[in-house]
Amino acid sequence: MDRCLILAGTRHTRGAVTVRGDFAESGGCRSDLVIGREESFGAAREQLARGGSVLLHGPAGIGKSTVLRTLAAEYARTAHTVLRCSATESESHLPFLALADLLGLVLDDVSDGLPAAQRTALESALTGRGESTLQRDGLALRLAVLSALRALAADGPVLVVADDLQWLDPASAELLGFAARRLGDTPVRLLCAVRTEGPETEGAAYDRHLRASPPDTRAVRLGPLTRAQVSTLLDERGYAGLPRSTVRDIHRTSGGNPLFALELGRALAESPTPPRPGEPLPVPTSLRALVLSRLEMLSDEARRTLLVASAGARPTPALLHAAGRENAEAETAQAATLGLLATDPEGPTVRFAHPLISAALYAEAPAPERRAAHAALSTAASDPIERARHLALATTGTDPEVAARLAEAAALSRDRGAPSVAASLGLLAARHTPADSAPGPDERRLTAAEDAITAGEPDLARDIAREVLTRTGVPGERVRAWMVVIEAAGQAIGEVDAVFPQALADAGDDPRLLALVHYQLAWRSLVVQGDFAQGREEAAHAAGLAARAGDRRTELLALAFQAQAETLMGHPAAPATIQRALEEPQDPRVACHHNGAGSSRFRWLVMSDRLAEARTTVTALLREVRRRGMAESEVHYLRFLAETELHSGHCGRALELSRESLTLARDAGIGEGAGAMQAALAEAAGGDVERALALGREAVRRAEEDGDAVYLSRALAALGHASLVAGDAGAAVRALRRVRELEAGAGITDPARGRWQGDLAEALVRTGEPAEAQDVIEVTRAHALRLGRESVLAVLDRAEAQVRAARGEHRAAVTRLASARERLAGLGYGLEEARAAFALAALHAGRPGRAPGPASYDEAARLFRRCRALPWLRQVEAAVAAQAAGPPPAPPAVPDGLAGLASMERQVAALVMEGATNREIAARLFVSVKTVEATLTRVYRKLGIRSRVDIVRLAAGRRPD
């Protein structure tokens, strides 16, 4: 019988502090155990699968034990014997303890096979009876451990799991290392973990343990988690309600260490009051004790110097001197010797060895000492923003002068492109603003909320606005607060429907306030109702109200919205409206905003086939929003630039930009559905088709959950395109038919908006429905001719060529494809040109009487290679391989009973008559199994039958039962 010996020691001791059970990582096999560890976990798993050994290493709390337990649980199922030990610092002085954990319960199984001297030495070491030592019985003990492992491996593979190697008693470590180096091909794998502290020392530490491991051991380092991974970890562990700004602070303070992040999340979730703006996070007692035990060795003066350093943003010896710390160099040198500070090779900055040390030091200090440190820094710091922040944190109660300096610092941060800092300073300003001041505290809070929106922190903005709404009765402040609530909802604007009547009531008959509300109503019409015409009317009304009130900012936003709606609708007034939105005077922040006139002009340029101008426009916009720190706009413009590169056939570049946009979107929680949509298109063109399908489904799901009618059609178009590239024409048809219905209902007539019509027509040809394909082409062509959409017309010609080829009109199909390819090349649509060349090659290769040869695909392969369109290149390679294998057997003649079916339906039915399975039919017709299944369903429906047997009966002239 297989056996699994799980011999765990006591729980870890870290420093002089015993870690509580609820502080330790969970040992259960949960889905979140390897969050952020996919690459490391995969490398370790691959190594173990090859029969090799693994050494995990990294700092305390980084997740080594978690990954080790998960891997051990996975490989325990295939190992005959699992031996475990988990060492602790408090027991590391006891000789042979780890060896007893590993071999104690199997001693009886192996001792009889050992030579007498080895057996005696090993029994003495493991049981404590006798006086076995490495000095006296060294060779016998070493050989006994090696022989014991070989004996166990003779019955089946052995997995040795050892956690916290750094606490292994020296005798056990020596014996295990001796055996490990001599196991050779014996099926014994070691899965070990060792703590290494910091880049300065970890190399030497794990090298020492690596030398004591089997020669084929792979060292796998576990590094810090990203902010998005920390957010996922917190969500999985039940701390999902934390604002994103707080998650950002947790990530920064924890340094990406999952154990530290979870403890900070726990402390915040249990705290009755969140930390004030500008202050570090509260650090729980468990973490303070963990990282500050070495502070006791510092002098009181050195500790005060470190407190000033922890309060500063970028502390240097010069800053510490200016703050009154006369012996800063000697005191920081003492702290560095104790491992509290790390040397900075790139400059004189005083850098803590871990961000948590700084946070814990600050949290440990009494409030008067913290205020004194900030007071010293408020005069010592050279930057006016830093001086204002320290002054605020050194001051208690309201103070109009302090509030004014903070408001000035917030404005300066805004101009520097740091809206997140501006929001933090604005909240500090509100806290120090007396109730009877002008501007008042709520007005400053709302400005901070608007900065938070710009910074991509909608949770913080929403919380501020809700707080203001509970207090203020001023109409202007209430409407501003409602606008923040709506903006914070993002694409899920339908979730705040109840806000609009309240905002209209608060606005009264004030045209400035009404303009704000009607601008948001325009978005509601578009996103929730999918009604472009209604959205356009609301935007035009908002622009008129704003012009009456002299509110140029709102007027510009409303005009930009109107222009965008008209562009997508194919409305003839679109160019004139764009021109109105670009007229002076301009608001610089609106001009570069993703909902501003610059964005509208970009969209019009892309839809008008002016790709070079579009690229120049969006690149300049991206540069400006990055300078201003406009996080949401950066996400959108990265996506827009990816779209432009994709149209231009630069698939590799489009893939990079799409992935960057999606990463930023996930990190900030902004526009994730739109990011997934564009990433799906880029993956289908230049990356991985399966990933494209997954992203397409995610985009559809998010749009449906948000009630977002605008992006639902875009997401479905991306999913349909990915399905077509994947060879599942049936799925492509289902998705793209929904797009056609949604856009018709929304009043979208410009085919350049989503460019899905050619894909739908091509998919319909593949599923044997050329009549519907021709209808799609004719309807779309009428709109494209009216609007002058040349690239759309060329793509439609490419699709129509395939319709004609399906009808046997080979010469006409070749002529149209050649023309379409030439026009697409001239317009700069590299990928679409390559697709036309591919279709042309397929027509030539399948021409009756033509000798097959791979050369017919050379040009298509060259063009796809130039575009770095890897999924399409693989399709070319598959077509060449199929051509080299020779044409498939001709299907049998179609019986009269099946004559009413479409071309694809007749082919499938004929192959059913031959007895082919669905998979065999798919392979012979170069379609997916799903397409075959869908085609058969249509055959059954058209013929009034229920099964494949009925097809055979009809073909034989018999009626089905």
mmCIF file of C-alpha atoms in Angstrom, residues 532-677:
data_model
loop_
_atom_site.group_PDB
_atom_site.id
_atom_site.type_symbol
_atom_site.label_atom_id
_atom_site.label_comp_id
_atom_site.label_asym_id
_atom_site.label_seq_id
_atom_site.Cartn_x
_atom_site.Cartn_y
_atom_site.Cartn_z
ATOM 1 C CA PHE A 532 -27.287 57.107 -30.090
ATOM 2 C CA ALA A 533 -29.942 59.514 -31.388
ATOM 3 C CA GLN A 534 -31.235 60.267 -27.884
ATOM 4 C CA GLY A 535 -27.673 60.619 -26.605
ATOM 5 C CA ARG A 536 -26.889 63.087 -29.364
ATOM 6 C CA GLU A 537 -29.953 65.199 -28.501
ATOM 7 C CA GLU A 538 -29.086 65.255 -24.785
ATOM 8 C CA ALA A 539 -25.504 66.262 -25.557
ATOM 9 C CA ALA A 540 -26.634 69.083 -27.883
ATOM 10 C CA HIS A 541 -29.024 70.317 -25.169
ATOM 11 C CA ALA A 542 -26.223 70.200 -22.561
ATOM 12 C CA ALA A 543 -23.905 72.159 -24.876
ATOM 13 C CA GLY A 544 -26.545 74.873 -25.323
ATOM 14 C CA LEU A 545 -27.182 75.161 -21.566
ATOM 15 C CA ALA A 546 -23.456 75.342 -20.827
ATOM 16 C CA ALA A 547 -22.957 78.045 -23.446
ATOM 17 C CA ARG A 548 -25.736 80.118 -21.819
ATOM 18 C CA ALA A 549 -24.077 79.711 -18.425
ATOM 19 C CA GLY A 550 -20.583 80.481 -19.710
ATOM 20 C CA ASP A 551 -19.351 77.048 -18.680
ATOM 21 C CA ARG A 552 -16.900 76.378 -21.488
ATOM 22 C CA ARG A 553 -15.580 73.130 -19.967
ATOM 23 C CA THR A 554 -18.987 71.420 -19.937
ATOM 24 C CA GLU A 555 -19.805 72.870 -23.357
ATOM 25 C CA LEU A 556 -16.648 71.339 -24.830
ATOM 26 C CA LEU A 557 -17.355 67.937 -23.282
ATOM 27 C CA ALA A 558 -20.926 67.978 -24.577
ATOM 28 C CA LEU A 559 -19.840 68.996 -28.077
ATOM 29 C CA ALA A 560 -17.234 66.239 -28.104
ATOM 30 C CA PHE A 561 -19.890 63.711 -27.095
ATOM 31 C CA GLN A 562 -22.241 64.991 -29.795
ATOM 32 C CA ALA A 563 -19.454 64.718 -32.382
ATOM 33 C CA GLN A 564 -18.616 61.177 -31.315
ATOM 34 C CA ALA A 565 -22.268 60.071 -31.497
ATOM 35 C CA GLU A 566 -22.702 61.649 -34.928
ATOM 36 C CA THR A 567 -19.519 59.976 -36.182
ATOM 37 C CA LEU A 568 -20.661 56.536 -35.087
ATOM 38 C CA MET A 569 -24.145 57.098 -36.455
ATOM 39 C CA GLY A 570 -22.797 58.167 -39.814
ATOM 40 C CA HIS A 571 -24.515 61.539 -39.316
ATOM 41 C CA PRO A 572 -23.493 64.136 -41.947
ATOM 42 C CA ALA A 573 -23.045 66.855 -39.280
ATOM 43 C CA ALA A 574 -20.163 65.025 -37.568
ATOM 44 C CA PRO A 575 -17.239 66.978 -39.180
ATOM 45 C CA ALA A 576 -18.870 70.323 -38.415
ATOM 46 C CA THR A 577 -19.537 69.372 -34.801
ATOM 47 C CA ILE A 578 -15.934 68.199 -34.383
ATOM 48 C CA GLN A 579 -14.794 71.564 -35.713
ATOM 49 C CA ARG A 580 -17.024 73.389 -33.197
ATOM 50 C CA ALA A 581 -15.555 71.279 -30.380
ATOM 51 C CA LEU A 582 -12.027 72.195 -31.496
ATOM 52 C CA GLU A 583 -12.650 75.977 -31.593
ATOM 53 C CA GLU A 584 -11.034 78.313 -29.081
ATOM 54 C CA PRO A 585 -11.132 78.937 -26.223
ATOM 55 C CA GLN A 586 -10.130 75.431 -25.135
ATOM 56 C CA ASP A 587 -9.817 73.871 -21.704
ATOM 57 C CA PRO A 588 -6.445 72.063 -21.717
ATOM 58 C CA ARG A 589 -7.690 69.164 -19.588
ATOM 59 C CA VAL A 590 -10.776 68.648 -21.753
ATOM 60 C CA ALA A 591 -8.732 68.899 -24.941
ATOM 61 C CA CYS A 592 -6.717 65.799 -24.034
ATOM 62 C CA HIS A 593 -9.449 63.947 -22.108
ATOM 63 C CA HIS A 594 -10.565 60.623 -23.586
ATOM 64 C CA ASN A 595 -14.076 62.083 -23.878
ATOM 65 C CA GLY A 596 -12.829 65.355 -25.345
ATOM 66 C CA ALA A 597 -12.637 66.759 -28.865
ATOM 67 C CA GLY A 598 -9.197 65.253 -29.514
ATOM 68 C CA SER A 599 -10.609 61.790 -28.944
ATOM 69 C CA SER A 600 -13.584 62.514 -31.227
ATOM 70 C CA ARG A 601 -11.260 63.688 -33.976
ATOM 71 C CA PHE A 602 -9.146 60.546 -33.598
ATOM 72 C CA ARG A 603 -12.219 58.344 -33.991
ATOM 73 C CA TRP A 604 -13.279 60.252 -37.119
ATOM 74 C CA LEU A 605 -9.760 59.915 -38.615
ATOM 75 C CA VAL A 606 -9.686 56.146 -38.025
ATOM 76 C CA MET A 607 -13.117 55.662 -39.534
ATOM 77 C CA SER A 608 -12.107 57.813 -42.518
ATOM 78 C CA ASP A 609 -9.054 55.596 -43.259
ATOM 79 C CA ARG A 610 -6.567 58.334 -42.311
ATOM 80 C CA LEU A 611 -4.436 55.996 -40.244
ATOM 81 C CA ALA A 612 -1.190 58.010 -40.216
ATOM 82 C CA GLU A 613 -2.984 61.125 -38.936
ATOM 83 C CA ALA A 614 -4.871 59.040 -36.411
ATOM 84 C CA ARG A 615 -1.612 57.584 -35.069
ATOM 85 C CA THR A 616 -0.031 61.038 -34.760
ATOM 86 C CA THR A 617 -3.130 62.407 -33.013
ATOM 87 C CA VAL A 618 -3.488 59.638 -30.444
ATOM 88 C CA THR A 619 0.254 59.521 -29.732
ATOM 89 C CA ALA A 620 0.215 63.218 -28.848
ATOM 90 C CA LEU A 621 -2.870 62.738 -26.667
ATOM 91 C CA LEU A 622 -1.271 59.796 -24.874
ATOM 92 C CA ARG A 623 1.862 61.814 -24.179
ATOM 93 C CA GLU A 624 -0.180 64.671 -22.705
ATOM 94 C CA VAL A 625 -2.388 62.567 -20.418
ATOM 95 C CA ARG A 626 0.675 60.756 -19.108
ATOM 96 C CA ARG A 627 2.223 64.123 -18.304
ATOM 97 C CA ARG A 628 -0.930 65.113 -16.434
ATOM 98 C CA GLY A 629 -1.349 61.783 -14.633
ATOM 99 C CA MET A 630 -4.797 61.157 -16.157
ATOM 100 C CA ALA A 631 -4.957 57.421 -15.506
ATOM 101 C CA GLU A 632 -8.293 56.630 -17.153
ATOM 102 C CA SER A 633 -7.426 58.565 -20.295
ATOM 103 C CA GLU A 634 -4.076 56.774 -20.499
ATOM 104 C CA VAL A 635 -5.865 53.405 -20.446
ATOM 105 C CA HIS A 636 -8.149 54.484 -23.285
ATOM 106 C CA TYR A 637 -5.438 56.056 -25.453
ATOM 107 C CA LEU A 638 -3.212 52.998 -25.188
ATOM 108 C CA ARG A 639 -6.194 51.026 -26.456
ATOM 109 C CA PHE A 640 -6.836 53.541 -29.262
ATOM 110 C CA LEU A 641 -3.202 53.392 -30.350
ATOM 111 C CA ALA A 642 -3.372 49.578 -30.326
ATOM 112 C CA GLU A 643 -6.443 49.755 -32.552
ATOM 113 C CA THR A 644 -4.604 52.011 -35.017
ATOM 114 C CA GLU A 645 -1.583 49.710 -35.150
ATOM 115 C CA LEU A 646 -3.831 46.708 -35.680
ATOM 116 C CA HIS A 647 -5.543 48.358 -38.647
ATOM 117 C CA SER A 648 -2.082 49.170 -40.028
ATOM 118 C CA GLY A 649 -1.041 45.529 -39.796
ATOM 119 C CA HIS A 650 1.489 46.046 -36.985
ATOM 120 C CA CYS A 651 0.151 43.103 -34.984
ATOM 121 C CA GLY A 652 3.116 42.715 -32.631
ATOM 122 C CA ARG A 653 3.010 46.366 -31.604
ATOM 123 C CA ALA A 654 -0.781 46.235 -31.252
ATOM 124 C CA LEU A 655 -0.455 43.207 -28.997
ATOM 125 C CA GLU A 656 2.060 44.963 -26.732
ATOM 126 C CA LEU A 657 -0.109 48.091 -26.439
ATOM 127 C CA SER A 658 -3.293 46.100 -25.824
ATOM 128 C CA ARG A 659 -1.675 44.091 -23.065
ATOM 129 C CA GLU A 660 -0.280 47.248 -21.465
ATOM 130 C CA SER A 661 -3.690 48.933 -21.595
ATOM 131 C CA LEU A 662 -5.419 45.882 -20.110
ATOM 132 C CA THR A 663 -2.841 45.595 -17.316
ATOM 133 C CA LEU A 664 -3.344 49.253 -16.385
ATOM 134 C CA ALA A 665 -7.119 48.838 -16.598
ATOM 135 C CA ARG A 666 -7.076 45.826 -14.280
ATOM 136 C CA ASP A 667 -4.711 47.569 -11.886
ATOM 137 C CA ALA A 668 -6.912 50.648 -11.623
ATOM 138 C CA GLY A 669 -10.295 48.967 -12.129
ATOM 139 C CA ILE A 670 -11.031 51.233 -15.105
ATOM 140 C CA GLY A 671 -12.376 50.159 -18.502
ATOM 141 C CA GLU A 672 -11.544 46.482 -18.027
ATOM 142 C CA GLY A 673 -14.252 45.348 -20.447
ATOM 143 C CA ALA A 674 -13.066 47.676 -23.199
ATOM 144 C CA GLY A 675 -9.479 46.611 -22.532
ATOM 145 C CA ALA A 676 -10.414 42.944 -22.800
ATOM 146 C CA MET A 677 -12.254 43.650 -26.054
#
